XYZ file of C-alpha atoms in Angstrom:
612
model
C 106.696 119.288 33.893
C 109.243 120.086 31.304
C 111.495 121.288 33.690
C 111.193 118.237 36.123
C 111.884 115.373 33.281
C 115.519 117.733 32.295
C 116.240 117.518 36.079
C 115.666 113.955 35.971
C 117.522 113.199 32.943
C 120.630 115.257 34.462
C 120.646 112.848 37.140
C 120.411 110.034 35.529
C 123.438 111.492 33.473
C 125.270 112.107 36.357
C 124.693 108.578 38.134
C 125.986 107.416 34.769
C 129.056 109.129 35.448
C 129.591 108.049 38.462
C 128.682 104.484 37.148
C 131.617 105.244 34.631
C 134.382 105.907 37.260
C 133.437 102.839 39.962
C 133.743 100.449 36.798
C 137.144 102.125 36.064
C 138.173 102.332 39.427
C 136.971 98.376 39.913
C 139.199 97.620 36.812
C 142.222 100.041 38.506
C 141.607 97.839 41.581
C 141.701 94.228 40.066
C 145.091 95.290 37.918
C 146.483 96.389 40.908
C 145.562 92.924 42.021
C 147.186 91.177 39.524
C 150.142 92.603 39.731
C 150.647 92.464 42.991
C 149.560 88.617 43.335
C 152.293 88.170 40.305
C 154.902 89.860 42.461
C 154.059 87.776 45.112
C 154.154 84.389 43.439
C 157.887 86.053 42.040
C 158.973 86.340 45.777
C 157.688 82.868 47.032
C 159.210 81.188 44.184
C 162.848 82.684 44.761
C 162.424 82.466 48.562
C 161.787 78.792 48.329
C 165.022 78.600 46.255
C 166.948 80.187 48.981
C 165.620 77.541 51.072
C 166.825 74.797 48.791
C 170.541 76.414 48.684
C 170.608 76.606 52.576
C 169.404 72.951 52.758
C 171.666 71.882 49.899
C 174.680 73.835 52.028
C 173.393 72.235 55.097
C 174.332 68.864 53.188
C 177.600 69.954 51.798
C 176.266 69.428 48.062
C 177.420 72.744 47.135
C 180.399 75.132 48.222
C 180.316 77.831 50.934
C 180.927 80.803 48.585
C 179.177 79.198 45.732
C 175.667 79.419 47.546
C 176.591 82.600 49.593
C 177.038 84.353 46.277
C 173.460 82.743 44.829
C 171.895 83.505 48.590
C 172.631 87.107 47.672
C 171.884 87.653 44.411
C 168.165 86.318 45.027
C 167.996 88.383 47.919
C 168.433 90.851 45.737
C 165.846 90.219 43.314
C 163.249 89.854 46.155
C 164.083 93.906 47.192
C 164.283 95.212 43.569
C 160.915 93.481 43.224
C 159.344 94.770 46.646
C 160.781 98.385 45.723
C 158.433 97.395 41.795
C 155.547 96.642 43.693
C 152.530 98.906 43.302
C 151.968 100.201 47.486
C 147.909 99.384 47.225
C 147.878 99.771 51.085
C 147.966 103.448 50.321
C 146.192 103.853 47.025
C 143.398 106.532 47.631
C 140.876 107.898 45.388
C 138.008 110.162 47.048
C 134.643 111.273 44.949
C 133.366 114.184 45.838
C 129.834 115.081 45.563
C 128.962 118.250 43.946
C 126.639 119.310 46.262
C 128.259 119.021 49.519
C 132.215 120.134 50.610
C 131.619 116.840 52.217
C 134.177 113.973 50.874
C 131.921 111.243 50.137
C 133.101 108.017 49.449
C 131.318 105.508 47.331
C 130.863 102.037 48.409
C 131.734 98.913 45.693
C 133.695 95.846 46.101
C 135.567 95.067 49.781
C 138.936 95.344 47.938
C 138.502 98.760 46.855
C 136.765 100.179 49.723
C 139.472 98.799 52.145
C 142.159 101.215 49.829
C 140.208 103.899 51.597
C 141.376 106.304 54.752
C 137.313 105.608 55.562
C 138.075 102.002 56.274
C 140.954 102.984 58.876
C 138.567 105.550 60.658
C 136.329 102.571 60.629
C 138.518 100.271 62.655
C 139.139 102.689 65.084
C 135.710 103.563 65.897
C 135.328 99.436 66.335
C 137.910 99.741 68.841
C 136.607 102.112 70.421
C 133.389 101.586 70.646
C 134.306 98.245 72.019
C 136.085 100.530 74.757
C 133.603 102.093 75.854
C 130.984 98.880 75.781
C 133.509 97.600 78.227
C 132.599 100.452 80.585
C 129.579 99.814 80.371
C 128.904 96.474 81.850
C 128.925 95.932 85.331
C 129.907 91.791 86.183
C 128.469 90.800 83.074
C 125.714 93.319 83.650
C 125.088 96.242 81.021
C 124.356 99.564 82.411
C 120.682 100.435 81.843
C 121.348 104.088 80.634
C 124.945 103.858 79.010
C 123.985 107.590 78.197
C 124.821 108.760 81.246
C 128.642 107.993 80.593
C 128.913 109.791 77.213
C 126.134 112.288 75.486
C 128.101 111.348 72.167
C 125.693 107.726 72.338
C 125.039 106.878 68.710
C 127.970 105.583 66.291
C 127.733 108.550 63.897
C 128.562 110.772 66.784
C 131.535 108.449 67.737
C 132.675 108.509 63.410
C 132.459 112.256 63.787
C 134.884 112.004 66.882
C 137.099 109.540 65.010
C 137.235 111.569 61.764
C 138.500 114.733 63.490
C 141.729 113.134 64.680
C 142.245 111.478 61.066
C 143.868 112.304 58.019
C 145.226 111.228 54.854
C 148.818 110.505 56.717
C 146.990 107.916 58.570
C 147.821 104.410 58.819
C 147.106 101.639 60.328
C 150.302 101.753 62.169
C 149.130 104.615 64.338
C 145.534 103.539 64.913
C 146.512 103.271 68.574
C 147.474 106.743 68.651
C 144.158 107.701 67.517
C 142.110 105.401 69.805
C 144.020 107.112 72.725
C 143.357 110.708 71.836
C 139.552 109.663 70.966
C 139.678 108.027 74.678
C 140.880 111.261 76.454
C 138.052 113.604 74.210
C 135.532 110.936 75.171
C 136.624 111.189 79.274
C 136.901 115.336 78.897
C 133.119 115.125 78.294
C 132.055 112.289 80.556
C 130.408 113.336 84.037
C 131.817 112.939 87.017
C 129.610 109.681 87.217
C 132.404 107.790 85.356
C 134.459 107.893 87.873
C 131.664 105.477 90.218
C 130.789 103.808 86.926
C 134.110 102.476 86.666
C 134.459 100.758 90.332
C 132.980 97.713 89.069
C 133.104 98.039 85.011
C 134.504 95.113 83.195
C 138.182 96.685 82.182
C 141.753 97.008 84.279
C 143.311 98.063 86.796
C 145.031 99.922 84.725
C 142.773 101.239 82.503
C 140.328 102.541 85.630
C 143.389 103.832 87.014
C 144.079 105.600 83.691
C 140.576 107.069 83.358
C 140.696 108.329 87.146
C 143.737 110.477 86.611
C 142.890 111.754 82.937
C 139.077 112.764 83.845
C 140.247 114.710 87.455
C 143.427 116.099 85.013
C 141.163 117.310 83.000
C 138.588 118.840 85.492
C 140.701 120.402 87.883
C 139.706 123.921 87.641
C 136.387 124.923 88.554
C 133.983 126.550 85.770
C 134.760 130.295 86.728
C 138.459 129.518 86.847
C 138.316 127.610 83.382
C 136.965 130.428 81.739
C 139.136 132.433 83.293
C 141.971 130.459 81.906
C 140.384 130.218 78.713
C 140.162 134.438 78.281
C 143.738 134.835 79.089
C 144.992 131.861 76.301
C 145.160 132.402 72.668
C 145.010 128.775 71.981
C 140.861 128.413 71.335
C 138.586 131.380 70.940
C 135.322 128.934 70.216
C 134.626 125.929 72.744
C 131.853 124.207 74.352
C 131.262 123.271 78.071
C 128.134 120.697 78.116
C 126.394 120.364 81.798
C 123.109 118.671 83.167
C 122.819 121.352 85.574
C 119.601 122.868 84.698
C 119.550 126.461 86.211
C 121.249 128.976 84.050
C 125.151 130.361 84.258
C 123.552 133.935 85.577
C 126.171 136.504 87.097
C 129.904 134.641 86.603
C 132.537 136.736 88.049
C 131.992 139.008 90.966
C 134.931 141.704 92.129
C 136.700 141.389 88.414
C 136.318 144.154 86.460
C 139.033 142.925 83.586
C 137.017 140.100 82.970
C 134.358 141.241 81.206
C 131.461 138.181 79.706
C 128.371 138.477 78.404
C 125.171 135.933 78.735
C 122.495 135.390 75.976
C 120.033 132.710 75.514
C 119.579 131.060 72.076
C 115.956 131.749 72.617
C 116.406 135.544 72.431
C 117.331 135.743 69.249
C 114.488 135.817 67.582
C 115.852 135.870 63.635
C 119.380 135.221 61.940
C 119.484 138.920 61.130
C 118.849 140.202 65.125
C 121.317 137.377 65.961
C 124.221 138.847 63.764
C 123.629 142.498 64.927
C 124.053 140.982 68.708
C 127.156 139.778 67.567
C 128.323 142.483 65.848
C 127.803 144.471 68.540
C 129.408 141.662 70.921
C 132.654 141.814 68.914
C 132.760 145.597 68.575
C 131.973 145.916 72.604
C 134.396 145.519 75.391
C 133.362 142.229 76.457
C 136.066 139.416 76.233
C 133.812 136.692 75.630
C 130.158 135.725 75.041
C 128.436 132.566 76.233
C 125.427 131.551 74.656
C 123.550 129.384 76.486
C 121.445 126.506 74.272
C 118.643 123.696 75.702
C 120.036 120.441 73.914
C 117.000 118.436 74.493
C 114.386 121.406 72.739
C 117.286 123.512 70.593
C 119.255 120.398 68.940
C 118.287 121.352 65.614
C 119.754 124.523 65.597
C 123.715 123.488 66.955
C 124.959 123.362 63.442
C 123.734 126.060 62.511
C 125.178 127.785 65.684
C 128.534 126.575 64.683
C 128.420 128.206 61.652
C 127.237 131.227 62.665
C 130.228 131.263 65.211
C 132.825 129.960 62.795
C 132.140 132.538 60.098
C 131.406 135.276 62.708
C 135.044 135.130 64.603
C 136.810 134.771 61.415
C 135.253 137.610 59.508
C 135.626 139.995 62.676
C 138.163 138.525 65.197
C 141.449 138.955 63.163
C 143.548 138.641 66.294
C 141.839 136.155 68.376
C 140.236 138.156 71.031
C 136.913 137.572 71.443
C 135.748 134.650 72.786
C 132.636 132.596 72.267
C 131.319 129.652 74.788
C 128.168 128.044 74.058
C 126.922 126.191 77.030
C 125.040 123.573 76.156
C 122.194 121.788 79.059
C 121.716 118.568 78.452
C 119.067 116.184 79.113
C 119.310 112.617 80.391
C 115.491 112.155 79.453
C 114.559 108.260 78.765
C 112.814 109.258 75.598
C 115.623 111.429 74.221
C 118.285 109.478 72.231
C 119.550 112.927 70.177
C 123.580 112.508 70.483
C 126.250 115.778 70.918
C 128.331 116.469 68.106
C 131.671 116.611 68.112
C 133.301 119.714 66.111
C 136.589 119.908 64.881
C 138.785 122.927 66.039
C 136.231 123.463 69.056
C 137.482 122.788 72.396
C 134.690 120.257 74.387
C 134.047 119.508 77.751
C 131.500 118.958 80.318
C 130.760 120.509 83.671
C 128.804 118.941 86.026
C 128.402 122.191 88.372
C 128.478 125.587 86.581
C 130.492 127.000 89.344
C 130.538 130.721 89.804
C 132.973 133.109 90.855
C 130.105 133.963 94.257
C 129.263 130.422 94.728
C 130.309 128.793 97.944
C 132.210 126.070 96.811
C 132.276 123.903 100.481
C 135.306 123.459 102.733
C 138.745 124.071 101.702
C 137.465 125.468 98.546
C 136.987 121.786 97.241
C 135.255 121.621 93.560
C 132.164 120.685 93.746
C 131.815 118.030 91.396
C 134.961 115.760 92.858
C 133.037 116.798 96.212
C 130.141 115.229 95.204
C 132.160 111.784 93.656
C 134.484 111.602 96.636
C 131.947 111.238 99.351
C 130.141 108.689 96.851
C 133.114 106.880 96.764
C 133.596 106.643 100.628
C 130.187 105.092 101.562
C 131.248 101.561 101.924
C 129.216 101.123 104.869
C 125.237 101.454 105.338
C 126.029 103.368 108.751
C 128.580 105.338 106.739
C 125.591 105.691 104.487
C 123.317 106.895 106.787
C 125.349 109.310 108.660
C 126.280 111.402 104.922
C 125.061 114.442 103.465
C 124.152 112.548 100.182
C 121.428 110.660 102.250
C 120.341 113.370 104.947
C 117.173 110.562 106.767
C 116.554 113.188 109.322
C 115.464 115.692 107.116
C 114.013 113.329 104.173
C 111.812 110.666 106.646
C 108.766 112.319 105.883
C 108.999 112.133 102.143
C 110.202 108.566 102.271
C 107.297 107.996 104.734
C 104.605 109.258 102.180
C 106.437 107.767 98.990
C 106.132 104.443 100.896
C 102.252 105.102 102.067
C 101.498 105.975 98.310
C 102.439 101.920 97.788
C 100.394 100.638 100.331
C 98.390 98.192 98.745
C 98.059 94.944 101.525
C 95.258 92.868 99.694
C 95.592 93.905 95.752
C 92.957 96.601 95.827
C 93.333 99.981 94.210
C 94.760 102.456 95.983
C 92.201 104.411 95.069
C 90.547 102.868 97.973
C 93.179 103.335 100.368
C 93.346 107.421 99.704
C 91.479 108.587 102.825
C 93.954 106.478 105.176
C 97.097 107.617 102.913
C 96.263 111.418 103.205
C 95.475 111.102 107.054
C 98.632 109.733 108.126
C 100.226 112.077 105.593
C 99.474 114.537 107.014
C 99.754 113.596 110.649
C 103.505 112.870 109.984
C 104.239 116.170 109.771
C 102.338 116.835 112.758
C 103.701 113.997 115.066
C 107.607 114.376 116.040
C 106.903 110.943 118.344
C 105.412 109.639 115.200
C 108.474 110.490 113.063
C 110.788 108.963 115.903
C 108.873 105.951 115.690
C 109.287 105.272 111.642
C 112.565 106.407 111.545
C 113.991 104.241 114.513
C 112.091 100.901 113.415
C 113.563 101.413 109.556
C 116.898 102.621 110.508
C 116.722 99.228 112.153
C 115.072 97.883 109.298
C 118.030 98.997 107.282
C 120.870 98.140 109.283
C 119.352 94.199 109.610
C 119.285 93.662 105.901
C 123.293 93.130 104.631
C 122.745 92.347 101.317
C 120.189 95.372 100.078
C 123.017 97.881 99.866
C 126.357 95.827 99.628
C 126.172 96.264 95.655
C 125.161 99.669 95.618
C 127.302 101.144 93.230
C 126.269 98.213 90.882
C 122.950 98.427 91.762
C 122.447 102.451 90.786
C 123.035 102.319 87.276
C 122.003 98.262 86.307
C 118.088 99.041 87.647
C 115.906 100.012 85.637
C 113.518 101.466 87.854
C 116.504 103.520 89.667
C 118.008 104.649 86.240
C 114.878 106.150 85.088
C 113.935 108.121 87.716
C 117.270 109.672 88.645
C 119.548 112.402 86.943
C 123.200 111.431 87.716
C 124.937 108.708 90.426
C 124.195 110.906 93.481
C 120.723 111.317 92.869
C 120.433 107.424 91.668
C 121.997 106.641 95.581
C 119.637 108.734 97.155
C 116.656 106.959 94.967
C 118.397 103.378 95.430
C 118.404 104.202 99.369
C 114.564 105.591 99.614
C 113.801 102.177 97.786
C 115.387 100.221 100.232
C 113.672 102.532 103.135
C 110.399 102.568 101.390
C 110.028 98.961 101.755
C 110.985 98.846 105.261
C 108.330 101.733 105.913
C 106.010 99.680 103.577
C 106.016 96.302 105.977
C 106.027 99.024 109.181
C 102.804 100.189 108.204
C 101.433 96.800 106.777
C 101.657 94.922 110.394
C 100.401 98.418 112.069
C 97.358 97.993 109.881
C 96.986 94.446 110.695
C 97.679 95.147 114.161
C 94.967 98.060 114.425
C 92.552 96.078 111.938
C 92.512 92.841 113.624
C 92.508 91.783 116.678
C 94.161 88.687 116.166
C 97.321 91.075 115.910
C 96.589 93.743 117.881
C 99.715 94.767 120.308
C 99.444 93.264 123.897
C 102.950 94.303 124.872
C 103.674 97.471 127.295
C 106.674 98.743 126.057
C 107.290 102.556 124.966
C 107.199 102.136 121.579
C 103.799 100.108 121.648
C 102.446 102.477 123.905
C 103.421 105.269 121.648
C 102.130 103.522 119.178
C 98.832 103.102 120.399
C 98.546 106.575 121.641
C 99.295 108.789 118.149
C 96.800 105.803 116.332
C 94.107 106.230 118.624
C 94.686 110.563 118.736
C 95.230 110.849 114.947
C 92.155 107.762 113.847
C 89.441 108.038 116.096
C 88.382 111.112 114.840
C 88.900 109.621 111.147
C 87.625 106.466 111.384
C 84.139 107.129 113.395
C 83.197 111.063 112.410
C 84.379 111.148 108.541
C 84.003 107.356 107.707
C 81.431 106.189 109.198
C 79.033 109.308 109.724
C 76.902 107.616 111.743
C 75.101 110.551 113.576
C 73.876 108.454 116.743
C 77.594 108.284 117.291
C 78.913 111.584 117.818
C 78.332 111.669 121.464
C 81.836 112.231 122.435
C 81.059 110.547 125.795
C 80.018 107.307 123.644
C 83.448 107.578 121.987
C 85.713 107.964 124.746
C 83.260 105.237 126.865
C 83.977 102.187 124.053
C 87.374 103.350 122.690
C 86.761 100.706 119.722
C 88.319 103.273 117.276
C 91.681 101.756 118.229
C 90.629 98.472 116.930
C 89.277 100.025 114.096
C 90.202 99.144 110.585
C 92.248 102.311 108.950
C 91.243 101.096 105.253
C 87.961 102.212 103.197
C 87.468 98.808 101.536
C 87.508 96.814 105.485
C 85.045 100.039 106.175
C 82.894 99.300 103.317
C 82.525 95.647 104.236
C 81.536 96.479 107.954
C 79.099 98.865 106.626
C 77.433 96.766 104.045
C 77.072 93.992 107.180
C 75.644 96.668 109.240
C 73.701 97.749 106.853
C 72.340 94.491 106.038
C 72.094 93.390 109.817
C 69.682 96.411 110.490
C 67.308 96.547 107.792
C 64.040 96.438 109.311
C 62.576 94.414 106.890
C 64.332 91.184 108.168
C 62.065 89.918 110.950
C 63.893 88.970 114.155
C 64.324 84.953 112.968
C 66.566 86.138 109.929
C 68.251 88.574 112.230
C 69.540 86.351 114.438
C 70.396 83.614 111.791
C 72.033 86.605 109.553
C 74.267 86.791 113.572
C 74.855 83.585 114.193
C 76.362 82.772 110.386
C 79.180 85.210 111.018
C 82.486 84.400 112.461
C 82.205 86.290 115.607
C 86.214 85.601 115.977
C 87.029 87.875 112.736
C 86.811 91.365 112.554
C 83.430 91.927 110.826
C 81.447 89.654 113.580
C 83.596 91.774 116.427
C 82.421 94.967 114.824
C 78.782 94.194 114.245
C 78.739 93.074 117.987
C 80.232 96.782 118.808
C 78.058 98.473 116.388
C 74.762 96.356 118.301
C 75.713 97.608 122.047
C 75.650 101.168 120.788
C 72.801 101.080 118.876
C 71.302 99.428 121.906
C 72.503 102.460 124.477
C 71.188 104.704 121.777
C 68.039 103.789 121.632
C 68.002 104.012 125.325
């Protein structure tokens, strides 16, 4: 207890002396003040004299040389004075807390804070967070997930960024300078989705021109061939590539034996003492360089303390800049995951949507695989264009689109909970059917084609919905969602009129044409057997004669709840303890033109050949 109250009454004794110094420093400040408004009340007055002797010369009250002479001497005055006059602009006085190599700078009164390099990193980060808020709306739309531009998406991630291109040299007469190498670290980390992002962001001509060239500048060298180029330069020996590709880096370099890297996870290491005697070992080994590989989204609590390891590691052991150490850090563009990448001084940063390899086929003409991936984004201006790419492949996804779609069948509000039996039949008859495929895929390509404005705004579209943003890890994979959408609802109304067309007879297909006849064909092959054996179990019914004889399965309802209503009817209809009277009344009070009256009438002539 004893020992707590002397710890308290230390700090209280040094808050006291830090009290001490703000009140000096506020009373430092307002002299300043002062003297400066003095000097400038000095200048004013003896400028507004010079006016007076040019007007009075002006008039011809005075001679030529007589006021040239005055004009000169208050001239003068004014520079001795300006040369007299304490330079505020650049007084700087940093505190620095005892506890931390951290400069720390204590807030008081506007005038003395704005005396501080702090305030000048300030403005800049302003700026350029304003920058990159213009990126991020889309005609007066914000992006949904602005964190798929930048994984630096919180403002103490953006000071950090600021701070490392400041020091105490810097003004506010080369704040532009700093904006614009802040701009080119920011695009050296940004996916290749920037470069769709910015076909409809709110900024220039210019400045999407400017972004294009710096980001593919930047990103010209595939991942292999960067650390390649990385091994052979002197310049860094600790540096950072940040990807969302989940699978790990694995085997690198094939056919190379002078390039010589090792791979660890962070999750090996299971201590800071087994950590250091890897290292050790790394440094004392032949291998050039060592890439540690880190999961942002489970491991972000441990990147500091990676840095220092790494820091104090290559300067203890790597005298003459040898080794090399690349942590690769996956990131995660989770919904619920907010957690922002630092930025470290002295560490070269950049991201890498495709950890190319050295044995990775890399397409034709060797093209990189991220500006692969952009460029054929950036060509689909067309929804046949659209249809016809290998970012959309409909051929080979139709039967996932198909299901996706069946999963929201839902025609009159019930759960689909009901509808599960119908869902999982035609499921898994798509597979089954190529005619059935055929049929989907030509009435929704059709579907597609007819509806102009569903895919006009697709690059807008991708990252300003919500639904699509969640759901999808970068811009190609938000197309390919924003597409099955678009499909999904086509397939959605497809199977909505076939229901109503097989359910009722009101809308039941009277045309010969292929497709109905198709149609008709795989329902009645793929749902008779569904609809009388497993639904309705009615064992006076199995008589496969019976079934082909009536063929009613065709106009049988696919859904469990129209099922259940037919069945409670029937039910009701032939309980024997209605006497004939009710019977008939129980008939007659049924709309024999909907489909519960037409069914009860089929479900009475078998019973009646049945009991024959």
């Amino acid at each position: 207890m004893h020992q707590k109250l002397s710890s308290d009454d230390k700090l209280k004794s040094e808050v006291k002396e830090l009290q001490k110094i703000l009140e000096q420093a506020d009373s430092k400040c307002k002299q300043l003040e002062n003297e400066i408004t003095k000097c400038n009340t000095i200048i004013q007055d003896k400028q507004a004299e010079i006016k007076q002797y040019e007007a009075a010369l002006q008039s011809k009250q005075m001679s030529l040389d007589q006021a040239s002479v005055r004009i000169k001497a208050l001239e003068s005055d004014i520079n001795n004075i300006q040369a007299s006059k304490p330079e505020f602009d650049n007084f700087k006085e940093i505190f620095k807390n005892p506890s931390s190599d951290e400069q720390v700078i204590m807030k008081t009164d506007a005038s003395f804070l704005n005396s501080f390099l702090s305030n000048i990193e300030t403005i800049i980060a302003v700026k350029l967070q304003n920058w990159i808020k213009s990126l991020y709306v889309i005609d007066t739309i914000e992006i949904w997930r602005p964190e798929k531009l930048f994984p630096i998406n919180n403002d103490d991630a953006l000071k950090l960024l600021v701070s490392n291109h400041c020091n105490e040299d810097t003004t506010e007469e080369n704040i532009e300078e700093i904006i614009e190498k802040c701009k080119i670290e920011l695009i050296k980390i940004a996916p290749a989705d920037i470069l769709v992002i910015i076909e409809n962001a709110s900024i220039t001509i210019d400045e999407k021109q400017f972004i294009r060239n710096k980001w593919r500048e930047l990103h010209d060298k595939a991942f292999y061939k960067f650390l390649e180029e990385i091994m052979e330069s002197n310049q860094w020996n600790k540096f950072m590539v940040m990807t969302y590709q989940v699978e790990r880096v694995g085997k690198i370099f094939t056919g190379n034996t002078e390039n010589f890297v090792c791979v660890k996870q962070f999750t090996s290491f299971k201590s800071d003492r087994e950590f250091d005697k890897d290292m050790q070992a790394f440094i004392q080994s032949k291998y050039k360089m060592c890439i540690i590989e880190l999961d942002f989204s489970i491991e972000h609590q441990h990147m500091n303390y990676l840095k220092y390891k790494v820091e104090n590691l290559l300067k203890e052991f790597d005298k003459e800049n040898e080794k090399k150490i690349c942590l690769v850090v996956v990131l995660s563009r989770r919904i619920d995951y907010p957690k922002a990448v630092p930025l470290y001084r002295e560490w070269y940063q950049i991201m890498f949507d495709e950890l190319e390899t050295q044995n990775k086929e890399l397409g034709a003409k060797d093209k990189r695989a991220q500006f692969k991936i952009t460029d054929d984004l950036l060509k689909l201006s067309t929804k046949e264009i659209i249809l016809r790419s290998d970012i959309f492949n409909f051929k080979e996804n139709i039967s996932y689109i198909i299901e996706n779609a069946l999963m929201k069948f839902n025609p009159v509000n019930y759960p689909v909970s009901d509808y599960d039996a119908y869902i999982n039949c035609i499921s898994i008859n798509i597979y089954k059917e190529i005619e059935l495929i055929e049929l989907f895929e030509s009435k929704v390509i059709d579907y597609f084609k007819n509806n102009s404005d569903l895919i006009e705004d697709w690059k807008k579209c991708i990252f300003t919905d919500k639904e699509i943003c969640d759901q999808s890890r970068d811009a190609k994979s938000a197309l390919f969602n924003y597409i099955s959408s678009i499909l999904e609802e086509g397939i959605l109304k497809l199977v909505f009129q076939m229901e109503k067309a097989q359910a009722f007879s009101s809308y039941f297909y009277s045309s010969d044409d292929d497709i109905s006849c198709i149609l008709k064909d795989i329902w009645r092959m793929n749902f008779e057997k569904f609809c009388i054996e497993q639904n309705m179990k009615l064992q006076k019914l199995t008589s496969s004669n019976q079934i082909e004889k009536f063929k009613f399965a065709l106009n049988f309802p696919f859904s469990t709840i129209e099922f259940k209503k037919i069945s409670e009817f029937y039910a009701t209809y032939s309980n024997s303890s209605l006497d004939k009277n009710a019977k008939e009344n129980f008939k007659e009070s049924l709309d024999k033109n909907s489909v519960t009256g037409k069914y009860i009438e089929y479900i009475t002539e078998i019973q009646l050949m049945v009991n024959i």
